[in-house]
Coordinates of C-alpha atoms in Angstrom, one line a residue:
M83 CA -80.8 4.3 200.0
S84 CA -81.6 0.9 200.3
T85 CA -81.6 -1.8 197.6
E86 CA -83.9 -4.9 197.7
N87 CA -84.0 -8.0 195.3
E88 CA -87.3 -8.3 193.5
G89 CA -88.7 -11.3 191.5
T90 CA -86.0 -13.6 193.0
A91 CA -87.3 -17.1 193.7
V92 CA -86.5 -18.5 197.0
P93 CA -84.6 -21.9 196.6
P94 CA -86.1 -24.6 198.6
A95 CA -84.4 -25.9 201.7
P96 CA -82.4 -29.1 201.2
S97 CA -83.8 -32.5 202.3
A98 CA -82.8 -33.7 205.7
P99 CA -80.2 -36.6 206.2
P100 CA -82.0 -39.9 206.2
V101 CA -82.6 -41.6 209.5
P102 CA -80.8 -44.8 210.3
V103 CA -82.7 -47.9 209.2
D104 CA -82.5 -49.6 212.8
A105 CA -83.6 -46.4 214.4
P106 CA -87.4 -45.9 215.4
A107 CA -89.2 -43.6 213.2
A108 CA -89.2 -40.1 214.3
S109 CA -92.7 -38.7 215.1
A110 CA -94.3 -36.3 212.8
H111 CA -93.9 -32.7 213.9
Q112 CA -96.3 -30.2 212.5
A113 CA -95.0 -26.6 212.4
S114 CA -97.3 -23.7 212.9
D115 CA -97.6 -21.4 210.0
A116 CA -95.9 -18.0 210.6
G117 CA -96.9 -15.1 208.7
A118 CA -94.2 -13.3 206.8
S119 CA -93.7 -9.8 208.0
T120 CA -91.6 -7.3 206.1
T121 CA -90.1 -4.2 207.4
P122 CA -91.8 -1.4 205.3
A123 CA -89.5 0.8 203.1
P124 CA -89.0 4.4 204.1
P125 CA -91.6 6.8 202.3
H126 CA -90.4 8.7 199.4
A127 CA -89.8 12.4 200.0
S128 CA -92.6 14.5 199.1
G129 CA -92.5 17.1 196.4
G130 CA -92.3 17.4 192.7
A131 CA -89.3 16.2 190.5
Q132 CA -86.9 19.0 190.2
G133 CA -84.5 19.5 187.3
P134 CA -80.7 18.6 187.2
E135 CA -78.2 20.9 188.8
L136 CA -74.4 21.4 188.4
V137 CA -72.6 21.2 191.5
H138 CA -69.1 20.9 192.6
A139 CA -67.9 17.2 193.2
G140 CA -66.9 17.7 196.7
P141 CA -65.8 18.1 199.3
A142 CA -67.4 15.3 201.0
P143 CA -68.9 15.9 204.4
A144 CA -66.2 15.2 207.2
Y145 CA -68.7 12.9 208.7
A146 CA -69.6 11.0 205.5
S147 CA -69.6 7.4 206.4
A148 CA -72.6 5.6 204.9
Q149 CA -74.7 3.2 206.8
G150 CA -76.6 0.2 205.5
Q151 CA -80.2 -0.4 206.4
Q152 CA -81.5 -4.0 207.1
H153 CA -84.6 -4.9 205.6
G154 CA -85.1 -8.5 206.8
A155 CA -88.2 -10.7 207.1
P156 CA -88.4 -11.3 211.1
G157 CA -90.8 -14.3 210.6
G158 CA -90.1 -15.9 207.3
P159 CA -92.5 -18.6 206.3
E160 CA -91.9 -22.2 206.9
G161 CA -89.4 -23.7 204.7
A162 CA -87.7 -20.3 204.0
W163 CA -84.1 -20.3 203.0
P164 CA -81.5 -20.0 204.6
P165 CA -82.6 -22.4 207.4
P166 CA -82.1 -21.1 211.1
Q167 CA -79.3 -21.9 213.3
P168 CA -79.8 -24.4 216.0
P169 CA -79.9 -23.1 219.6
G170 CA -76.4 -22.0 220.9
T171 CA -74.8 -21.5 217.5
P172 CA -72.7 -18.2 217.6
S173 CA -74.2 -15.4 215.4
Y174 CA -72.3 -13.5 212.9
A175 CA -70.6 -10.3 214.0
D176 CA -73.3 -8.1 212.6
G177 CA -75.8 -9.5 215.1
G178 CA -78.0 -11.2 212.6
A179 CA -79.3 -14.8 212.7
G180 CA -78.6 -16.3 209.4
G181 CA -78.8 -12.9 207.8
A182 CA -76.3 -10.6 206.3
G183 CA -76.4 -7.0 207.6
G184 CA -76.3 -4.0 205.2
A185 CA -72.8 -2.7 204.5
G186 CA -71.8 0.5 202.9
A187 CA -73.8 3.1 201.1
G188 CA -77.2 1.5 201.2
G189 CA -76.6 -2.1 201.4
A190 CA -79.6 -4.0 202.1
G191 CA -79.2 -6.9 204.8
A192 CA -81.4 -10.2 204.6
G193 CA -81.6 -10.8 208.2
G194 CA -84.4 -12.4 210.1
A195 CA -85.4 -15.8 211.6
G196 CA -86.0 -18.9 209.6
P197 CA -89.0 -21.2 209.7
T198 CA -90.7 -22.4 212.6
G199 CA -89.1 -25.4 214.0
V200 CA -85.3 -26.8 213.4
W201 CA -84.6 -27.9 209.9
G202 CA -85.1 -31.7 209.7
A203 CA -87.0 -32.1 212.9
G204 CA -90.1 -33.0 211.1
Y205 CA -88.6 -35.6 208.9
Q206 CA -90.1 -39.0 208.7
Q207 CA -88.6 -42.2 207.8
P208 CA -89.8 -43.2 204.3
A209 CA -91.5 -46.7 203.9
P210 CA -89.0 -49.3 202.6
K211 CA -89.4 -49.8 198.8
P212 CA -90.4 -53.4 197.5
K213 CA -87.3 -55.3 196.1
N214 CA -87.5 -56.7 192.7
G215 CA -85.2 -58.0 190.1
R216 CA -83.9 -54.6 189.1
G217 CA -82.9 -53.9 192.6
G218 CA -80.9 -57.0 192.7
L219 CA -79.3 -56.0 189.5
V220 CA -78.2 -52.8 190.6
A221 CA -76.6 -54.4 193.9
A222 CA -74.8 -56.9 191.8
I223 CA -73.4 -54.3 189.7
L224 CA -72.3 -52.4 192.7
V225 CA -70.6 -55.4 194.0
A226 CA -68.8 -55.9 190.8
A227 CA -67.7 -52.4 190.9
L228 CA -66.3 -52.8 194.4
V229 CA -64.5 -55.9 193.3
A230 CA -63.0 -54.1 190.2
G231 CA -61.9 -51.3 192.3
G232 CA -60.3 -53.7 194.7
L233 CA -58.5 -55.4 192.1
G234 CA -57.1 -52.2 190.5
G235 CA -56.1 -51.0 193.8
G236 CA -54.2 -54.4 194.6
L237 CA -52.5 -54.3 191.2
G238 CA -51.4 -50.6 191.8
Y239 CA -50.0 -51.5 195.1
T240 CA -48.2 -54.7 193.8
L241 CA -46.6 -52.8 190.8
A242 CA -45.5 -50.0 193.0
K243 CA -44.0 -52.4 195.6
N244 CA -42.1 -54.3 193.0
N245 CA -40.8 -51.1 191.4
D246 CA -39.6 -49.8 194.8
N247 CA -35.9 -49.8 194.9
G248 CA -35.5 -48.0 198.3
S249 CA -36.0 -44.5 196.7
S250 CA -39.1 -42.5 197.3
T251 CA -40.9 -39.7 195.3
T252 CA -42.5 -36.7 196.7
L253 CA -45.5 -35.3 194.8
S254 CA -46.4 -31.8 195.2
A255 CA -49.4 -29.8 193.8
S256 CA -48.3 -27.4 190.9
D257 CA -48.9 -23.7 191.2
S258 CA -51.4 -23.5 188.5
G259 CA -52.1 -19.7 189.2
G260 CA -48.5 -18.5 188.4
S261 CA -47.3 -15.1 189.3
V262 CA -49.5 -12.1 188.9
K263 CA -48.1 -9.4 186.6
R264 CA -49.9 -6.2 186.0
D265 CA -48.8 -4.5 182.8
A266 CA -48.3 -0.5 182.9
G267 CA -51.1 -0.1 180.5
T268 CA -53.8 -2.0 182.5
V269 CA -56.1 -0.1 184.9
A270 CA -54.4 -2.1 187.8
G271 CA -51.0 -1.1 186.6
V272 CA -52.0 2.5 186.3
A273 CA -53.7 2.6 189.8
Q274 CA -50.9 0.7 191.4
K275 CA -48.4 3.4 190.1
A276 CA -50.6 6.5 190.6
L277 CA -52.1 6.0 194.0
P278 CA -49.0 6.4 195.9
S279 CA -48.9 10.0 194.5
T280 CA -52.5 10.8 195.5
V281 CA -53.6 12.3 198.9
T282 CA -56.9 12.7 200.7
I283 CA -57.3 16.2 201.9
E284 CA -59.1 17.5 205.0
A285 CA -60.0 21.0 205.4
E286 CA -61.4 22.5 208.6
S287 CA -62.3 26.1 209.2
T288 CA -61.7 28.0 212.4
N289 CA -65.4 27.3 213.3
G290 CA -64.9 23.6 212.8
E291 CA -66.7 23.1 209.5
G292 CA -65.0 21.5 206.6
G293 CA -65.0 18.4 204.3
T294 CA -62.8 15.8 202.4
G295 CA -61.3 16.2 198.8
T296 CA -58.5 14.8 196.9
G297 CA -55.2 16.1 195.5
F298 CA -52.0 14.9 193.6
V299 CA -48.3 15.4 194.1
F300 CA -47.2 18.2 191.5
D301 CA -43.5 18.3 192.3
T302 CA -40.8 17.0 194.6
Q303 CA -40.9 20.0 196.7
G304 CA -44.2 19.0 198.3
H305 CA -46.7 21.0 196.2
I306 CA -50.2 19.2 195.9
V307 CA -52.6 20.4 193.2
T308 CA -56.4 20.2 194.0
N309 CA -59.6 22.3 193.6
N310 CA -60.1 25.7 195.2
H311 CA -63.4 24.6 196.7
V312 CA -61.7 21.7 198.5
V313 CA -59.5 24.1 200.6
A314 CA -61.6 27.1 200.7
D315 CA -62.6 26.4 204.4
A316 CA -59.0 26.3 205.5
V317 CA -57.8 29.5 203.7
D318 CA -58.3 32.0 206.5
G319 CA -56.5 30.4 209.4
G320 CA -58.1 26.9 209.2
K321 CA -56.6 23.3 209.4
L322 CA -55.4 21.5 206.5
T323 CA -54.0 18.0 206.3
A324 CA -53.1 15.5 203.5
T325 CA -53.0 11.7 204.0
F326 CA -51.3 9.4 201.7
P327 CA -52.4 5.8 201.0
N328 CA -49.8 4.4 203.1
G329 CA -51.3 6.1 206.0
K330 CA -48.7 9.1 206.4
K331 CA -50.4 12.3 207.3
Y332 CA -48.8 15.7 206.8
D333 CA -50.0 19.3 207.9
A334 CA -50.4 21.6 204.9
E335 CA -50.7 25.1 204.0
V336 CA -52.5 26.9 201.0
V337 CA -49.8 28.4 198.6
G338 CA -52.4 30.1 196.4
H339 CA -56.0 29.5 195.2
A340 CA -57.9 30.6 192.1
Q341 CA -61.7 30.8 192.6
G342 CA -62.5 31.4 188.9
Y343 CA -60.5 28.5 187.8
D344 CA -61.3 26.4 190.8
V345 CA -57.8 25.4 191.2
A346 CA -55.5 25.6 194.4
V347 CA -52.0 24.5 195.3
I348 CA -51.2 23.4 198.9
K349 CA -47.8 22.5 200.4
L350 CA -46.9 19.7 202.7
K351 CA -45.1 20.7 205.8
N352 CA -42.0 18.6 206.4
A353 CA -42.5 16.9 203.1
P354 CA -41.0 13.6 202.5
S355 CA -37.9 13.4 200.2
D356 CA -39.3 10.5 198.2
L357 CA -42.3 12.3 196.6
K358 CA -43.2 11.1 193.0
P359 CA -45.0 13.5 190.9
L360 CA -47.7 12.2 188.5
T361 CA -46.9 12.8 184.9
L362 CA -48.9 15.4 183.3
G363 CA -50.4 14.5 179.8
N364 CA -51.7 16.9 177.1
S365 CA -55.4 17.5 177.5
D366 CA -55.6 19.2 173.8
Q367 CA -54.7 15.7 172.3
V368 CA -57.4 14.1 174.1
A369 CA -60.2 12.4 172.0
V370 CA -63.8 11.3 172.7
G371 CA -63.8 7.7 173.6
D372 CA -60.4 7.7 175.2
S373 CA -60.4 5.6 178.5
T374 CA -60.2 7.4 181.8
I375 CA -59.3 6.5 185.3
A376 CA -60.5 8.7 188.2
I377 CA -58.9 8.6 191.7
G378 CA -60.5 10.3 194.7
A379 CA -62.2 9.8 198.1
P380 CA -65.9 9.7 197.3
F381 CA -67.8 10.4 200.4
G382 CA -64.7 10.1 202.3
L383 CA -63.7 6.6 200.9
S384 CA -60.1 7.3 200.2
N385 CA -58.1 5.8 197.3
T386 CA -61.0 4.9 195.3
V387 CA -60.4 4.0 191.8
T388 CA -63.0 4.2 189.0
T389 CA -63.0 4.2 185.2
G390 CA -64.9 5.4 182.3
I391 CA -64.2 7.2 178.9
I392 CA -64.0 10.8 177.7
S393 CA -67.7 11.5 176.9
A394 CA -67.2 15.0 175.4
K395 CA -64.5 17.8 175.1
N396 CA -64.7 21.6 175.4
R397 CA -68.1 21.2 177.5
P398 CA -68.8 24.6 178.9
V399 CA -69.3 24.5 182.5
A400 CA -70.4 27.0 185.3
S401 CA -70.4 25.5 188.6
S402 CA -70.6 26.8 192.2
D403 CA -70.6 25.4 195.7
G404 CA -74.1 26.4 196.3
S405 CA -73.4 29.7 198.0
G406 CA -74.0 31.6 194.6
S407 CA -71.0 33.9 195.1
N408 CA -68.2 31.3 194.3
A409 CA -68.7 30.4 190.7
S410 CA -66.1 29.0 188.4
Y411 CA -66.1 28.4 184.7
M412 CA -64.2 25.9 182.5
S413 CA -64.3 24.3 179.0
A414 CA -64.3 21.0 180.7
L415 CA -63.5 17.3 179.7
Q416 CA -66.6 15.3 180.3
T417 CA -66.4 11.8 181.6
D418 CA -68.6 8.9 182.6
A419 CA -66.2 7.6 185.2
S420 CA -68.0 7.6 188.6
I421 CA -67.2 10.8 190.4
N422 CA -68.8 11.9 193.7
P423 CA -68.6 14.3 196.4
G424 CA -64.9 13.9 197.7
N425 CA -63.5 13.3 194.4
S426 CA -63.0 16.9 193.8
G427 CA -59.3 17.8 193.3
G428 CA -58.4 14.2 192.2
P429 CA -56.6 13.3 189.0
L430 CA -58.4 12.1 186.0
L431 CA -55.8 10.0 184.2
D432 CA -55.6 8.5 180.7
A433 CA -54.9 4.9 179.8
Q434 CA -51.1 5.3 180.3
G435 CA -51.5 7.0 183.8
N436 CA -50.9 10.7 182.6
V437 CA -52.9 13.3 184.2
I438 CA -55.4 14.8 181.8
G439 CA -57.5 16.7 184.1
I440 CA -58.8 17.7 187.6
N441 CA -62.0 16.2 188.7
S442 CA -64.3 19.2 189.8
A443 CA -68.1 19.0 189.1
I444 CA -70.8 16.7 188.5
Q445 CA -74.3 17.1 186.8
S446 CA -76.5 15.8 189.4
T447 CA -80.4 15.5 190.1
S448 CA -81.3 17.7 193.1
G449 CA -82.6 16.3 196.4
G450 CA -79.7 14.3 197.5
G451 CA -80.5 11.1 199.6
L452 CA -77.3 9.3 199.6
G453 CA -76.0 8.7 203.1
G454 CA -78.7 11.1 204.5
T455 CA -77.0 14.2 203.1
S456 CA -78.2 16.7 200.7
Q457 CA -75.5 15.8 198.4
S458 CA -76.3 13.7 195.4
G459 CA -74.1 11.0 193.6
S460 CA -72.8 10.2 190.2
I461 CA -75.2 9.7 187.5
G462 CA -72.4 9.4 184.8
L463 CA -72.0 13.0 184.0
G464 CA -68.6 14.3 185.5
F465 CA -66.3 17.3 184.4
A466 CA -62.7 17.9 184.9
I467 CA -60.5 20.9 184.4
P468 CA -58.2 20.2 181.4
I469 CA -54.6 19.6 182.7
N470 CA -53.1 22.1 180.2
Q471 CA -55.2 25.0 181.9
A472 CA -54.6 23.6 185.5
E473 CA -50.7 23.3 185.0
Y474 CA -50.6 27.1 183.9
V475 CA -52.7 28.1 186.8
A476 CA -50.8 26.0 189.3
K477 CA -47.4 27.4 188.2
Q478 CA -48.8 30.9 188.5
L479 CA -50.0 30.1 192.1
I480 CA -46.6 28.8 193.1
K481 CA -44.8 31.7 191.5
T482 CA -46.9 34.7 192.9
G483 CA -49.6 33.0 195.0
K484 CA -52.2 34.7 192.9
P485 CA -54.0 33.7 189.8
V486 CA -53.8 35.4 186.5
Y487 CA -56.8 35.4 184.2
A488 CA -57.0 36.3 180.5
K489 CA -59.8 38.9 179.7
I490 CA -61.3 40.7 176.5
G491 CA -62.2 43.7 178.7
A492 CA -66.0 43.7 178.4
S493 CA -68.7 42.6 180.5
V494 CA -71.2 40.0 179.1
S495 CA -74.6 38.7 180.2
L496 CA -74.6 35.5 182.2
E497 CA -78.1 34.6 181.5
D498 CA -78.9 31.4 179.9
S499 CA -78.9 32.0 176.1
T500 CA -78.5 30.1 172.8
G501 CA -77.6 33.0 170.6
G502 CA -74.3 33.9 172.0
A503 CA -72.6 36.1 174.6
K504 CA -74.2 39.6 174.7
I505 CA -72.1 42.6 175.9
T506 CA -74.2 44.4 178.3
T507 CA -75.2 47.9 178.4
E508 CA -73.9 48.3 182.1
G509 CA -70.7 47.1 183.5
A510 CA -70.3 45.4 186.9
G511 CA -70.4 47.7 189.9
G512 CA -71.2 50.6 187.9
S513 CA -68.2 50.3 185.7
A514 CA -68.1 50.6 181.9
P515 CA -69.5 47.7 180.0
V516 CA -66.4 48.0 177.6
E517 CA -63.3 48.8 179.3
T518 CA -61.7 52.1 178.0
G519 CA -58.5 51.2 176.2
G520 CA -58.9 47.6 176.8
P521 CA -58.7 44.5 174.3
A522 CA -62.4 44.7 173.3
A523 CA -62.4 48.6 172.9
K524 CA -59.4 48.4 170.7
A525 CA -61.0 45.6 168.6
G526 CA -64.0 47.9 168.0
L527 CA -66.6 46.0 170.1
K528 CA -69.5 48.0 171.7
P529 CA -72.4 47.3 174.2
G530 CA -75.2 45.2 172.6
D531 CA -72.9 43.2 170.4
V532 CA -73.5 39.4 170.6
I533 CA -70.3 37.4 170.3
T534 CA -71.0 33.9 168.6
K535 CA -67.6 32.6 168.1
L536 CA -64.1 32.6 169.5
D537 CA -61.8 31.1 166.9
D538 CA -63.6 28.0 165.8
H539 CA -65.4 27.4 169.1
V540 CA -69.2 28.4 168.9
I541 CA -70.2 30.6 171.8
D542 CA -73.9 30.1 173.1
S543 CA -73.8 32.2 176.3
G544 CA -71.6 34.5 178.6
P545 CA -70.4 31.6 180.9
T546 CA -69.3 29.7 177.8
L547 CA -67.3 32.6 176.5
I548 CA -65.6 33.2 179.8
G549 CA -64.7 29.4 180.1
E550 CA -63.1 29.6 176.6
I551 CA -61.2 32.8 177.2
W552 CA -59.7 31.2 180.5
T553 CA -58.2 28.2 178.3
H554 CA -55.9 31.0 176.9
K555 CA -53.2 32.9 178.3
P556 CA -52.9 36.8 178.5
G557 CA -51.2 38.0 175.3
D558 CA -52.7 35.2 173.1
K559 CA -54.3 36.5 169.9
V560 CA -57.8 35.1 169.1
K561 CA -60.5 35.8 166.4
I562 CA -63.8 37.1 167.6
T563 CA -67.0 36.6 165.6
Y564 CA -69.9 38.7 166.7
E565 CA -73.3 40.1 165.4
R566 CA -74.4 43.7 165.2
D567 CA -77.6 45.1 163.8
G568 CA -78.2 41.8 162.2
R569 CA -74.8 41.5 160.4
T570 CA -71.9 39.3 161.2
H571 CA -68.3 40.7 161.8
T572 CA -64.9 39.1 162.5
V573 CA -62.2 40.8 164.3
D574 CA -58.8 40.0 165.7
L575 CA -58.3 40.5 169.4
T576 CA -55.3 40.4 171.8
L577 CA -56.2 39.1 175.3
G578 CA -55.5 41.1 178.3
S579 CA -54.8 40.1 181.9
R580 CA -56.4 40.4 185.3
T581 CA -54.5 39.4 188.6
G582 CA -56.4 38.1 191.5
D583 CA -60.0 37.0 192.2
S584 CA -61.4 40.5 193.3

């Protein structure tokens, strides 16, 4: 993507320096007009507009390094700014002559040659102005000013000489900037403390495919928390590395991963002894409008810090990596902090630097276009796994290597709906829709029932119900509100458990 300035008036070139009076007048030079040609912008992709889609925020492709495009004016009109450099002047490193090449993701350079003829070559000596009394007055005033200046300088020198008793005084410029102090509550202070405990993760499968994501230090033993989809390529014999902001790189291995939660834990090999885990906050106490700070490696740009606020809480999110089989569900924290592919697995911090979530997914318009990939960038709708849930999952993975999910023991429809989560008439893979002896059966739920609330949270679909259930732990007691035959019922239910993703 390239960006071009529109409607900006081109400033006129500065006037040329005057020719000395005793020099012969320069001959007039008439420059030939040069037609301004502009490099055409790339054509827009054909096809109609598509609706938004929810995708994981990463990983970024391993090759993700954006290249800028130059859209200069090779033959600018006479008098264009900036003026061309005289022959023999070294050009800038980007190779442009008086232009700045594009840099980063979609930077637009303003390269190109200047006007025909060298700046000032066509300058003609102006005709001398007739003298009059006013000109003489100006000259007299100027002479008087010079005399006064000389008088003042002479007096100053005389006074300094008379007061000089052999000692000397050295004057030095004061340091007006002072020392820079970044308080702990500022964004700079939070970033300065948190960055050393974040890592850029590179995952590569046995066939060479992979990408880049982010993680953060969980404990002093070398455990790093990230997203499942960040490390999925390296699970079965692939290669995994973690690089700290100081440039130190470590090999790592996957300790455990939870596809449904989209949480994974890796461990550094030969971990350093000075690891500083990030402080975990309480995501249940987060309020809409609270400040947020996201750290990650968007499109491979490691150690990037962005800011925003909590836009919403308990946002039901079902996301996938695009394959259709690796779906995850969460009751997410929504933030407008800029999150892009490669931010996945990175910490979402509050204003005090406590981790309140793990950046995981973004709402994005389809079609891509950034960096020439099929991945789209941030539109201000990012989603993070609440840290209270992620902490529980991470501890389970470190302890057993397998995730443990809470469940109600019933199959629900995953189709889009606004009326609730309907218990299906057939279970997955030919199983019973309501598990015999399971939590739902004990509570009296039946196929066809539509669950509309879990405790005080409104349930509008199957994915919303799953995400809300997974914010709880097995054994938790919840209140289920459901509809049957046009009537509303409420029942208490004790959540069961399921181990593993299969």
